[in-house]
mmCIF file of C-alpha atoms in Angstrom:
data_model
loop_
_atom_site.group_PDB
_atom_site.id
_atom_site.type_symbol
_atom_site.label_atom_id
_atom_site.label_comp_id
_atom_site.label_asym_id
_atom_site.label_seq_id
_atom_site.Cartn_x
_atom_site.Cartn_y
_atom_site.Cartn_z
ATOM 1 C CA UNK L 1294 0.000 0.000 0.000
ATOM 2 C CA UNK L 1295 2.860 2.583 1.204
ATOM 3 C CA UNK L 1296 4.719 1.627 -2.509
ATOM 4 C CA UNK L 1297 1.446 2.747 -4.111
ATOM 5 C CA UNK L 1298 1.041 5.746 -2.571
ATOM 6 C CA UNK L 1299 4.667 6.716 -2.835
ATOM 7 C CA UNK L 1300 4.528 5.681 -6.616
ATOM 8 C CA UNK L 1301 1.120 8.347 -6.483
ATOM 9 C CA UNK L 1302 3.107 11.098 -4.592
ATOM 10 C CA UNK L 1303 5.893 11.002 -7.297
ATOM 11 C CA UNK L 1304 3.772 10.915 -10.400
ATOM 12 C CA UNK L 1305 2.342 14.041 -8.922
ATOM 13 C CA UNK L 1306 5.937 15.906 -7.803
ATOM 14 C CA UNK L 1307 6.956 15.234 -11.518
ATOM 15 C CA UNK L 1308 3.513 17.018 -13.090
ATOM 16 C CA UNK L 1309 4.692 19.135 -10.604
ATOM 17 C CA UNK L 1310 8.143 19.529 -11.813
ATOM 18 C CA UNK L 1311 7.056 19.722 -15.662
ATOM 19 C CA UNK L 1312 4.799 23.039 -14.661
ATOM 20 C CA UNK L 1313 7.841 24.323 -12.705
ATOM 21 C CA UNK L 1314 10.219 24.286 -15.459
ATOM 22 C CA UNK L 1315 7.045 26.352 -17.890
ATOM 23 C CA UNK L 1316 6.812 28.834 -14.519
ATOM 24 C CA UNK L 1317 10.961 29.701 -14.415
ATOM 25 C CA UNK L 1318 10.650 30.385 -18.613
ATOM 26 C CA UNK L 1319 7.060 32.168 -18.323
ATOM 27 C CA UNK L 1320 9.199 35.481 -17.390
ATOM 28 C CA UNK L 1321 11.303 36.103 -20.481
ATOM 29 C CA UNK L 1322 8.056 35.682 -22.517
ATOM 30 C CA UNK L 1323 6.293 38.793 -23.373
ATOM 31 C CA UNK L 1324 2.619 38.530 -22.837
ATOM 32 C CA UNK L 1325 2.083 40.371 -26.127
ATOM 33 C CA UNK L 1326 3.742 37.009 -27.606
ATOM 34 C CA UNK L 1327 1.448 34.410 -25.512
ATOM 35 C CA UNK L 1328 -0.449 35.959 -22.658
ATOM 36 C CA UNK L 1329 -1.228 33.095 -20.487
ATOM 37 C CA UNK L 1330 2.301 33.026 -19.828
ATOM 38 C CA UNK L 1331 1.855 36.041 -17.368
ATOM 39 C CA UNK L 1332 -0.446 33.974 -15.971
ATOM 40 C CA UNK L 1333 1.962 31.593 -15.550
ATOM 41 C CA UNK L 1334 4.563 33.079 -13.859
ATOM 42 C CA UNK L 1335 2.048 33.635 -11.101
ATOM 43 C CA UNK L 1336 2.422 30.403 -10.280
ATOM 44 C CA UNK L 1337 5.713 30.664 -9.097
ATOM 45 C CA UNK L 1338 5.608 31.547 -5.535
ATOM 46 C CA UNK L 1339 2.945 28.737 -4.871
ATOM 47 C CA UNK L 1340 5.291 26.155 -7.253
ATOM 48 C CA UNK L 1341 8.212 26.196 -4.534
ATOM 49 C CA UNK L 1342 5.916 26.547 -1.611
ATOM 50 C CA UNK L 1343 5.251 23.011 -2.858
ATOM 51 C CA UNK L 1344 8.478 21.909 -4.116
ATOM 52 C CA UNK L 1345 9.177 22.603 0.051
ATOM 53 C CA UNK L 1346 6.466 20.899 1.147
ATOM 54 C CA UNK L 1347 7.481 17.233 -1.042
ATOM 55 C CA UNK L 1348 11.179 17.781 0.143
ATOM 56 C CA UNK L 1349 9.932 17.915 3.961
ATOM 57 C CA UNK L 1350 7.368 14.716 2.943
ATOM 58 C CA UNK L 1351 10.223 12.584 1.470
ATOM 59 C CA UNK L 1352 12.844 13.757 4.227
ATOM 60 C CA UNK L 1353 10.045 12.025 6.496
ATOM 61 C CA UNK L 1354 9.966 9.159 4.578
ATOM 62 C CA UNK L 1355 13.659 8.843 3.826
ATOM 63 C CA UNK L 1356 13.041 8.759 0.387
ATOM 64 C CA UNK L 1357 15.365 9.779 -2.380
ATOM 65 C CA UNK L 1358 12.826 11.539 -4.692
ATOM 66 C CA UNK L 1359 13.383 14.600 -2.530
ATOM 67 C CA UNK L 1360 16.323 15.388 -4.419
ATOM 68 C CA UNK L 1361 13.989 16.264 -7.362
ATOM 69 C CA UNK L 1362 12.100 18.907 -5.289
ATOM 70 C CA UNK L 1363 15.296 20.111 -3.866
ATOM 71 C CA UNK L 1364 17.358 20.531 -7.170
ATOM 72 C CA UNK L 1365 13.884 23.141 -8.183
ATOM 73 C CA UNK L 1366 14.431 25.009 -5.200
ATOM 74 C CA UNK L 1367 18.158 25.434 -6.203
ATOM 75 C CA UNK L 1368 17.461 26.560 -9.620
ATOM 76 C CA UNK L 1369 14.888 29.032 -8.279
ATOM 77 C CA UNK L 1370 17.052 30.444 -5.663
ATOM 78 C CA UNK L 1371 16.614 33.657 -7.352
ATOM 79 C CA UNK L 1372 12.855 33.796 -7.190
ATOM 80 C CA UNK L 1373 12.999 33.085 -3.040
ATOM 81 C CA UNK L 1374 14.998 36.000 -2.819
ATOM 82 C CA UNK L 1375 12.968 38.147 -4.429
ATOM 83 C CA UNK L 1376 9.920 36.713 -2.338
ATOM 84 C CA UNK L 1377 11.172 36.636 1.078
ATOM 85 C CA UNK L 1378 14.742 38.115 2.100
ATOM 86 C CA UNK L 1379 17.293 37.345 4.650
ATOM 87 C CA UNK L 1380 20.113 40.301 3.967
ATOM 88 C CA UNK L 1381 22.300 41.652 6.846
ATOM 89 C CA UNK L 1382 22.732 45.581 6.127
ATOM 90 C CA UNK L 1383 26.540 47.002 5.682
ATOM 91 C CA UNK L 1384 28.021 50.552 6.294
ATOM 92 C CA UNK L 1385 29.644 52.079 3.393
ATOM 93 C CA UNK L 1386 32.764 53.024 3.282
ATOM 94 C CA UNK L 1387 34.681 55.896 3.433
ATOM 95 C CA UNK L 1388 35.611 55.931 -0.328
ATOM 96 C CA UNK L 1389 31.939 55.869 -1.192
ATOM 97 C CA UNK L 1390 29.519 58.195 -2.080
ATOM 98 C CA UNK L 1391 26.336 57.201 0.110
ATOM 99 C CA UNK L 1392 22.938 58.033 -0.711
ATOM 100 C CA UNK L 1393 19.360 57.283 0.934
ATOM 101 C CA UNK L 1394 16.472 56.463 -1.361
ATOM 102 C CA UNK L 1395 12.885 56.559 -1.133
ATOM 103 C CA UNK L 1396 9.921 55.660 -3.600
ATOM 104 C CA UNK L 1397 6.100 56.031 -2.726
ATOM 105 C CA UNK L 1398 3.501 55.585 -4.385
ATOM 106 C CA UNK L 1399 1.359 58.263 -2.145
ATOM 107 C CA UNK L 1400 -2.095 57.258 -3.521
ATOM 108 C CA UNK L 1401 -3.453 60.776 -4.360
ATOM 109 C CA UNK L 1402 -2.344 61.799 -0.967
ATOM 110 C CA UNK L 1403 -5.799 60.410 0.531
ATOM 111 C CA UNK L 1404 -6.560 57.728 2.769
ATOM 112 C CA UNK L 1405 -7.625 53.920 1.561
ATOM 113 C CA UNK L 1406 -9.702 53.856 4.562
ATOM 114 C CA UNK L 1407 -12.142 57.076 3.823
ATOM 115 C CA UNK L 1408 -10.763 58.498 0.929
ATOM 116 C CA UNK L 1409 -9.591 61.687 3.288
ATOM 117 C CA UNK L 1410 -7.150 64.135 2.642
ATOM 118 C CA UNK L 1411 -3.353 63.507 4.091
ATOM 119 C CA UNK L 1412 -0.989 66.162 5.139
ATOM 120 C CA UNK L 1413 2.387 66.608 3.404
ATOM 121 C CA UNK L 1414 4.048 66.328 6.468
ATOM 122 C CA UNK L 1415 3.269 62.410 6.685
ATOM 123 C CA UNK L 1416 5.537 62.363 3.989
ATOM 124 C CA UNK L 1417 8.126 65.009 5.093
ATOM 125 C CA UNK L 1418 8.103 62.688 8.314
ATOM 126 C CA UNK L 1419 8.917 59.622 6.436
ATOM 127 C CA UNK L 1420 11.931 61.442 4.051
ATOM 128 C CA UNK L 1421 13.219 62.945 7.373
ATOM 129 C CA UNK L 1422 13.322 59.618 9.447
ATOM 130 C CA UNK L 1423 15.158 58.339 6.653
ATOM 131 C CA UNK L 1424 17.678 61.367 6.351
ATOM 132 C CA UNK L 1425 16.254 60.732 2.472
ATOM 133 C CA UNK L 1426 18.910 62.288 -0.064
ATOM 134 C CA UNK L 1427 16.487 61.128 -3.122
ATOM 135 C CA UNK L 1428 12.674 60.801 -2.848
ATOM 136 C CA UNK L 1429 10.383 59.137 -5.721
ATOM 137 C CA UNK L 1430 6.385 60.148 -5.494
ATOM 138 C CA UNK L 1431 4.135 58.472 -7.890
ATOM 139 C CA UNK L 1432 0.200 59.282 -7.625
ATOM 140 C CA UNK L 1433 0.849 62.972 -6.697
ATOM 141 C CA UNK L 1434 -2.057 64.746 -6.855
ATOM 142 C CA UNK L 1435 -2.845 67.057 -9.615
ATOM 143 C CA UNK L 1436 -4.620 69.787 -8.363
ATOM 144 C CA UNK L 1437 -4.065 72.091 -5.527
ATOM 145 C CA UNK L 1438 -0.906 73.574 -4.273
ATOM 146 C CA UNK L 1439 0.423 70.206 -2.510
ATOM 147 C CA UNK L 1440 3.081 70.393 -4.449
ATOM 148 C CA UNK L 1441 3.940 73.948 -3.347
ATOM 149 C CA UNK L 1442 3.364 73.130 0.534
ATOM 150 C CA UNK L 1443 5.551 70.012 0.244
ATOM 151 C CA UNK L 1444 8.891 70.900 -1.783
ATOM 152 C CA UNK L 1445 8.487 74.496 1.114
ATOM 153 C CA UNK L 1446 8.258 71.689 3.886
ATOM 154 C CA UNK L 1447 11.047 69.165 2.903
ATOM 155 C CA UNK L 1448 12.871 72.519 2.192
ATOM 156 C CA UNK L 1449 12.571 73.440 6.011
ATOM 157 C CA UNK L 1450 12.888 69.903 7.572
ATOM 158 C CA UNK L 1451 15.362 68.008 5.300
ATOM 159 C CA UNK L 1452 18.118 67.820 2.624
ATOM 160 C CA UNK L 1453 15.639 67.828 -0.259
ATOM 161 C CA UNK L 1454 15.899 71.475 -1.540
ATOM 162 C CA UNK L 1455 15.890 70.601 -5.177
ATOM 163 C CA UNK L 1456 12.828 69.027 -6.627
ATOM 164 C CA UNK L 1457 11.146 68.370 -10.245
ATOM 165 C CA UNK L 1458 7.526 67.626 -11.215
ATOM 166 C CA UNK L 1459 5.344 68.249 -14.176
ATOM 167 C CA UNK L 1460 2.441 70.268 -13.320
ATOM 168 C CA UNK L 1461 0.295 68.569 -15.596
ATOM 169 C CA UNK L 1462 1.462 64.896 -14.347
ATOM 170 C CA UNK L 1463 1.347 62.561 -10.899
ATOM 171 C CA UNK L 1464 5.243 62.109 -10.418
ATOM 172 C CA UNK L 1465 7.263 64.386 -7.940
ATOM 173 C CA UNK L 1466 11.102 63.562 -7.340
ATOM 174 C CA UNK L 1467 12.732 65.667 -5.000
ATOM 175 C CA UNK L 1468 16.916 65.773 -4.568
ATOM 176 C CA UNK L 1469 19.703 66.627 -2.009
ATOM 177 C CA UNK L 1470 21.488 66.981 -5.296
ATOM 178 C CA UNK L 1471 21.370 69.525 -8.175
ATOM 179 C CA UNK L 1472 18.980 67.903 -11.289
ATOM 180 C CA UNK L 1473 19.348 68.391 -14.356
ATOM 181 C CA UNK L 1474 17.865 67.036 -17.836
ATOM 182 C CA UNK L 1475 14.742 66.527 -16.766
ATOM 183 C CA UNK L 1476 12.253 65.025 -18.469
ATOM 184 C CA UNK L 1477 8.527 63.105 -17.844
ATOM 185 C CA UNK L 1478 6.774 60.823 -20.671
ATOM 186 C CA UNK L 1479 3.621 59.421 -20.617
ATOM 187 C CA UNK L 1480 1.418 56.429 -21.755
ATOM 188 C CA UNK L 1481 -1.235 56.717 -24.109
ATOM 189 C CA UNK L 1482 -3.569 56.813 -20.510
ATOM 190 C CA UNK L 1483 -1.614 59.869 -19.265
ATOM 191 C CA UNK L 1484 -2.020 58.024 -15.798
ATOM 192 C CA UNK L 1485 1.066 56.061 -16.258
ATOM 193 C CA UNK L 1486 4.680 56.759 -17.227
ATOM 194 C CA UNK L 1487 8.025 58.012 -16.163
ATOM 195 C CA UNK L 1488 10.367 60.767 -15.501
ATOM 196 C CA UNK L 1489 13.918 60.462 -15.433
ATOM 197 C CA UNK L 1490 16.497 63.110 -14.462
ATOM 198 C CA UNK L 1491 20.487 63.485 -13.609
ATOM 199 C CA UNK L 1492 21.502 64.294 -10.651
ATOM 200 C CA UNK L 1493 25.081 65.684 -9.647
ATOM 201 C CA UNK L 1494 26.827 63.511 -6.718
ATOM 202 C CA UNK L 1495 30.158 64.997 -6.283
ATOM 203 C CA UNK L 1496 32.095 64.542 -9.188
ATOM 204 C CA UNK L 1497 29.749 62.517 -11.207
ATOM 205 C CA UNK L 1498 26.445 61.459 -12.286
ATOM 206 C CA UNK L 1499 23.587 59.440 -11.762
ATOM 207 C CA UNK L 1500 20.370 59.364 -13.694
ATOM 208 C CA UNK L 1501 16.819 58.857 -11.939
ATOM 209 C CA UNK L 1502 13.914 57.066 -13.572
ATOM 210 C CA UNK L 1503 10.796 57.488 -11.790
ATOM 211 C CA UNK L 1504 8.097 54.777 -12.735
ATOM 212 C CA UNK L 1505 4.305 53.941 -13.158
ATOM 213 C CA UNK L 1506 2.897 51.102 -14.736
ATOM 214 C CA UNK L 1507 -0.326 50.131 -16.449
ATOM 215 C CA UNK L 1508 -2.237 49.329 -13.193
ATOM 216 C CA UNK L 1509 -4.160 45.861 -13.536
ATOM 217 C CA UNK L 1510 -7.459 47.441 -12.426
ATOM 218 C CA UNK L 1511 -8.808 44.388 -10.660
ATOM 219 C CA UNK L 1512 -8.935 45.963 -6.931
ATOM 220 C CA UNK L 1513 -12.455 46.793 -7.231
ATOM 221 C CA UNK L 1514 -13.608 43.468 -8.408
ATOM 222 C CA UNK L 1515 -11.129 41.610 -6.294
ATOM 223 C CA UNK L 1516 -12.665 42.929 -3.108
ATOM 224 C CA UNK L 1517 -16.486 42.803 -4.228
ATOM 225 C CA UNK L 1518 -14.819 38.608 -4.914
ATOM 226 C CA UNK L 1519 -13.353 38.544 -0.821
ATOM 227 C CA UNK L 1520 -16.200 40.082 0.253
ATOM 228 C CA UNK L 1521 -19.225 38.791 -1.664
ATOM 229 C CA UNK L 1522 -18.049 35.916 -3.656
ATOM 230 C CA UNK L 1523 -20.159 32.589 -3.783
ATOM 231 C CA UNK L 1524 -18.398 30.217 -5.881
ATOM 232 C CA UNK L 1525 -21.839 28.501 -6.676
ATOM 233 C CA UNK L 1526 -23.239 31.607 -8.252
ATOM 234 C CA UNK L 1527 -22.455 32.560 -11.988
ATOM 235 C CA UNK L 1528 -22.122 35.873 -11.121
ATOM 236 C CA UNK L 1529 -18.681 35.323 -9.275
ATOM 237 C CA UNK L 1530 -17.475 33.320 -11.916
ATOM 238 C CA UNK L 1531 -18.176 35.954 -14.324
ATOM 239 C CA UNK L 1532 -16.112 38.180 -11.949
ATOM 240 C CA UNK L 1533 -13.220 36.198 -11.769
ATOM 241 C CA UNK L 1534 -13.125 36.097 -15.513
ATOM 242 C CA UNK L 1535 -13.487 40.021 -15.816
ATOM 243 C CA UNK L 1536 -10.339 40.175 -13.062
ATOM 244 C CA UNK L 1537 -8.450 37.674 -15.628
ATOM 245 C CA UNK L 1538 -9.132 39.499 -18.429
ATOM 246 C CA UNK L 1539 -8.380 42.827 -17.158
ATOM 247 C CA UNK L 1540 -5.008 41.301 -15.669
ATOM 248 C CA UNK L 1541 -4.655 39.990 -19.391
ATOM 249 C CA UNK L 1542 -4.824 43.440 -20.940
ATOM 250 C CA UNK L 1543 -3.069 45.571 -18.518
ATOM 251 C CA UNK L 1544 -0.207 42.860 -18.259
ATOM 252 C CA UNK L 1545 0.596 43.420 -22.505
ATOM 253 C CA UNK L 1546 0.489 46.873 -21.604
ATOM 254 C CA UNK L 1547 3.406 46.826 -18.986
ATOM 255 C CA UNK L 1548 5.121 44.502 -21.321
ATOM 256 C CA UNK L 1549 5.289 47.523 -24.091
ATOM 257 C CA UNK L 1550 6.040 49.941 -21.319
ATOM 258 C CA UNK L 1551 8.756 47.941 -19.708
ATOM 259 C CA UNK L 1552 10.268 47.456 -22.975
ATOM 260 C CA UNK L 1553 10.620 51.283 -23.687
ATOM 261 C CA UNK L 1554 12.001 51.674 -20.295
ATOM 262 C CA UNK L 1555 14.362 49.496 -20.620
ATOM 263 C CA UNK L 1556 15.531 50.779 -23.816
ATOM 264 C CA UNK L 1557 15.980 54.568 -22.084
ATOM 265 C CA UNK L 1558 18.101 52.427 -19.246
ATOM 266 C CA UNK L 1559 19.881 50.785 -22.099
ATOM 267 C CA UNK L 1560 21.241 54.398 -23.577
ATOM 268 C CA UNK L 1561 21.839 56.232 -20.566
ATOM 269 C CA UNK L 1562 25.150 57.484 -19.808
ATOM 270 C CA UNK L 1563 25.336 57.614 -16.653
ATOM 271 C CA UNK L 1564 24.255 54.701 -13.806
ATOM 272 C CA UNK L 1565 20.945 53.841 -13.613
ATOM 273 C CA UNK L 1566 18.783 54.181 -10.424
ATOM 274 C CA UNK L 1567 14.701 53.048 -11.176
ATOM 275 C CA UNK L 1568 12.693 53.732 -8.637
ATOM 276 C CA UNK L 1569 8.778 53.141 -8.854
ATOM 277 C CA UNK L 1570 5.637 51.639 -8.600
ATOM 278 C CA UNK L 1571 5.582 48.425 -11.356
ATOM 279 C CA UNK L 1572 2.154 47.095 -10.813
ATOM 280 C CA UNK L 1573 3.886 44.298 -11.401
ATOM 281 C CA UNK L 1574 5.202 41.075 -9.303
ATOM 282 C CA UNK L 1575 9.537 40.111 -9.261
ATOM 283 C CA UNK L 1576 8.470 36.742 -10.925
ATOM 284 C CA UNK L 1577 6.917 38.901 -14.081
ATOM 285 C CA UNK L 1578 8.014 40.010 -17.808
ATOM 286 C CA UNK L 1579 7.886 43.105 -16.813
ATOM 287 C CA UNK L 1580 9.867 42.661 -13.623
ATOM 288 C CA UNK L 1581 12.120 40.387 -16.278
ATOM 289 C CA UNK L 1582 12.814 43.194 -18.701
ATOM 290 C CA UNK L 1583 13.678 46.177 -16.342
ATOM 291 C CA UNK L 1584 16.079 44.371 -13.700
ATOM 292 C CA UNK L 1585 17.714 42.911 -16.306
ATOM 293 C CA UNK L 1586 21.635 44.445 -15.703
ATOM 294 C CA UNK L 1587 19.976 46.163 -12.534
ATOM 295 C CA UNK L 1588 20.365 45.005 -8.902
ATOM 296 C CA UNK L 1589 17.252 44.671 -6.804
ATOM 297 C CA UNK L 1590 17.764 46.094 -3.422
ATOM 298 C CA UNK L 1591 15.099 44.016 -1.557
ATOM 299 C CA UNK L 1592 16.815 41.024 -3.419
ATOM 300 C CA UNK L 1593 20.294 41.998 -2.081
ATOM 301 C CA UNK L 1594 19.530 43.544 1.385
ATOM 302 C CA UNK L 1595 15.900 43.199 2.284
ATOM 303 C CA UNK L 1596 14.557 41.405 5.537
ATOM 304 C CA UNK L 1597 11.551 39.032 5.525
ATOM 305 C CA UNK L 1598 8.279 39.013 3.327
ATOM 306 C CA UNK L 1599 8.666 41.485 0.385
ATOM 307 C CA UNK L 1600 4.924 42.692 0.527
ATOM 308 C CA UNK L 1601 4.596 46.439 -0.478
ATOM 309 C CA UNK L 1602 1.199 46.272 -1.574
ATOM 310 C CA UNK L 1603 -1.366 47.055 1.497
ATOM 311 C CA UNK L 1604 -4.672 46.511 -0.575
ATOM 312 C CA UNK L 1605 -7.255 43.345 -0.308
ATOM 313 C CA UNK L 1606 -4.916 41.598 -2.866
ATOM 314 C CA UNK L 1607 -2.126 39.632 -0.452
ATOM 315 C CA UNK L 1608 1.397 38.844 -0.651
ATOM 316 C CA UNK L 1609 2.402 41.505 -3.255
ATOM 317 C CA UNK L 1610 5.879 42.815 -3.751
ATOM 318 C CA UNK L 1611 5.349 45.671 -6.960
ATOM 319 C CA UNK L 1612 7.377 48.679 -5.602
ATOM 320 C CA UNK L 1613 11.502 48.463 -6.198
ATOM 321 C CA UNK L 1614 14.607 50.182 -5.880
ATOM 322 C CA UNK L 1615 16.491 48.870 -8.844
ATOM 323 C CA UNK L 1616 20.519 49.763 -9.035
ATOM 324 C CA UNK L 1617 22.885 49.648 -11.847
ATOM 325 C CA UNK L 1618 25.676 47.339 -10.663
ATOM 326 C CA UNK L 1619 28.282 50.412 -10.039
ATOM 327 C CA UNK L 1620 25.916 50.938 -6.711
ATOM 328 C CA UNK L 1621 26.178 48.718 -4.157
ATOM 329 C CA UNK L 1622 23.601 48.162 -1.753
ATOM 330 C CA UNK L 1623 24.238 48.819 2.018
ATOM 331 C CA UNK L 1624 20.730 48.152 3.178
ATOM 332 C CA UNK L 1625 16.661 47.734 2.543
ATOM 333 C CA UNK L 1626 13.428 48.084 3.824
ATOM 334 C CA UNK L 1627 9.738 48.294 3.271
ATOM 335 C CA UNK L 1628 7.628 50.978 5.476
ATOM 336 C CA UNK L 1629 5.558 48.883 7.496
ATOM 337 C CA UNK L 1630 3.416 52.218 8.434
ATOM 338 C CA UNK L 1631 1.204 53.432 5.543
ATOM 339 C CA UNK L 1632 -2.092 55.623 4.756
ATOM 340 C CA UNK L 1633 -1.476 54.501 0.854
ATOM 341 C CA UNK L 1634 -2.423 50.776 -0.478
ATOM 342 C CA UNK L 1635 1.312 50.848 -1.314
ATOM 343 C CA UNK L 1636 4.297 51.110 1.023
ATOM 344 C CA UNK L 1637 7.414 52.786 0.586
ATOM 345 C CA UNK L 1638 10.198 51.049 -0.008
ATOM 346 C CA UNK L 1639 13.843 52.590 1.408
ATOM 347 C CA UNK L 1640 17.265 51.989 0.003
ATOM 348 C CA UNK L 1641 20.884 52.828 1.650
ATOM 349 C CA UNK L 1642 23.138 52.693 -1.356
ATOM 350 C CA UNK L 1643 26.621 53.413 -1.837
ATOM 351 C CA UNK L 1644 28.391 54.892 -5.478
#
């Protein structure tokens, strides 16, 4: 009987294993090219979350067919790190030139919980608890003079004198360091896109890309799914298919976006730093296409579960601190503390 159901349990780890190896290749495939590969690559997470649970299972049972599971969790050694971290942070040294970074997506500067207004000096608290030489806002508001009342009050309280934002846009970067070359582009939505500027450390540059990606739109339904959702009535399952196909479409959007992003990286002459808001998970194509020659911070210095999205959706890591390779990464974390459905994600690095 125990031969039988062993024979059962390893038919299953290699179906297993066969999905596995489609999951670690779903990544470099754009979605515009076969879209249920960003489906896919969803997978992943859950994938070695098994592969664990069959190499506990045989350990048990002192079987061999463990080393299957385990050689999986080798290969995607890469993917745990980006899903759970376990870095130690350093000091720089005295040869470099360190610099604190913060992105936030700031949500309109109103509360998830009643849609309220928030006070710039939430944020000025957060940039000067950090000693923040760089600061990355995505979802600025528009309208108003918030812009105004927060460049005066990081002015007053912190190192960020110099600052650049579009008046007609949702990004807001804000320097220790003189900027230069700035520049914002947007999607054909005007809700999503990117500015990028140098800034002048020193005796050299570095050049700034501030990001927003094609949001998947799903929250809505999503939480009407949590909340409401009877998997015996039609209506749910018509739902979940709008939340599939609205991932579908907004995922071939990123895809295009990341792709022009990664060509500006591509031609820039001076190090890369991309900060921003991806709407998009570290086991993605579009997570693929812009850390490619890049360093993730939370991958090389961050502690614990890399969740930075606070909405109804769990367990989702879409805001990054990516560094070209001539930075090297002291130290990471994700702002626990947040009045946004994102969290901001910090960034000690040294040049």
């Amino acid at each position: 009987m125990k031969t039988k159901l062993y024979q059962l349990i390893y038919r299953v780890q290699l179906l297993l294993a066969l999905l596995t190896l489609a999951a670690f290749y779903a990544p470099s495939v754009s979605p515009n090219d076969f879209w249920p590969a960003a489906f896919l690559s969803l997978l992943i997470p859950v994938l070695l979350v098994a592969h664990i649970g069959f190499v506990l299972w045989w350990l048990l049972h002192s079987r061999y067919y463990l080393l299957v599971s385990l050689a999986f969790l080798v290969a995607g050694w890469g993917h745990l790190q980006r899903i759970a971290g376990w870095g130690f942070p350093t000091e720089p040294t005295a040869q470099e030139a360190s610099i604190s970074v913060m992105s936030f997506n700031v949500h309109g500067l109103r509360h998830t919980s009643d849609n309220s207004n928030v006070p710039v000096d939430e944020i000025v608290g957060s940039a000067a608890a950090r000693n923040c030489d760089v600061l990355c806002l995505q979802e600025f508001p528009r309208s108003g003079n918030r812009m105004e009342q927060l460049s005066a009050r990081l002015a007053e309280s912190t190192r960020l004198r110099h600052h650049y934002s579009d008046p007609n846009g949702n990004f807001a970067l804000f320097s220790a360091f003189p900027i230069s070359n700035p520049q914002t582009q947007y999607f054909p939505n005007r809700s999503n896109g990117y500015q990028q500027a140098d800034l002048r450390i020193g005796d050299r540059n570095i050049r700034v890309i501030n990001a927003h990606l094609q949001t998947n739109a799903v929250t809505r339904i999503a939480d009407k799914i949590a909340s409401e959702g009877d998997f015996k009535e039609k209506q749910t399952w018509l739902d979940i298919r709008g939340v599939m196909g609205r991932f579908r479409r907004s995922a071939r959007q990123r895809a295009l976006q990341s792709e022009e992003i990664a060509r500006l990286i591509a031609g820039s002459p001076h190090p890369v730093l991309l900060c921003g808001d991806f709407n998009d998970t570290p086991y993605s194509y579009t997570y693929h296409t812009l850390a490619n020659g890049l360093r993730d911070a939370f991958a090389a210095k961050g502690r614990g579960l890399g969740i930075t999205y606070a909405g109804r959706i769990p367990a989702l890591r879409i805001d990054y601190i990516l560094a070209d390779p001539q930075f090297r990464i002291h130290d990471h974390r994700i702002e626990k503390k947040s009045f946004s459905d994102h969290r901001a994600v910090w960034s000690r690095l040294g040049l």
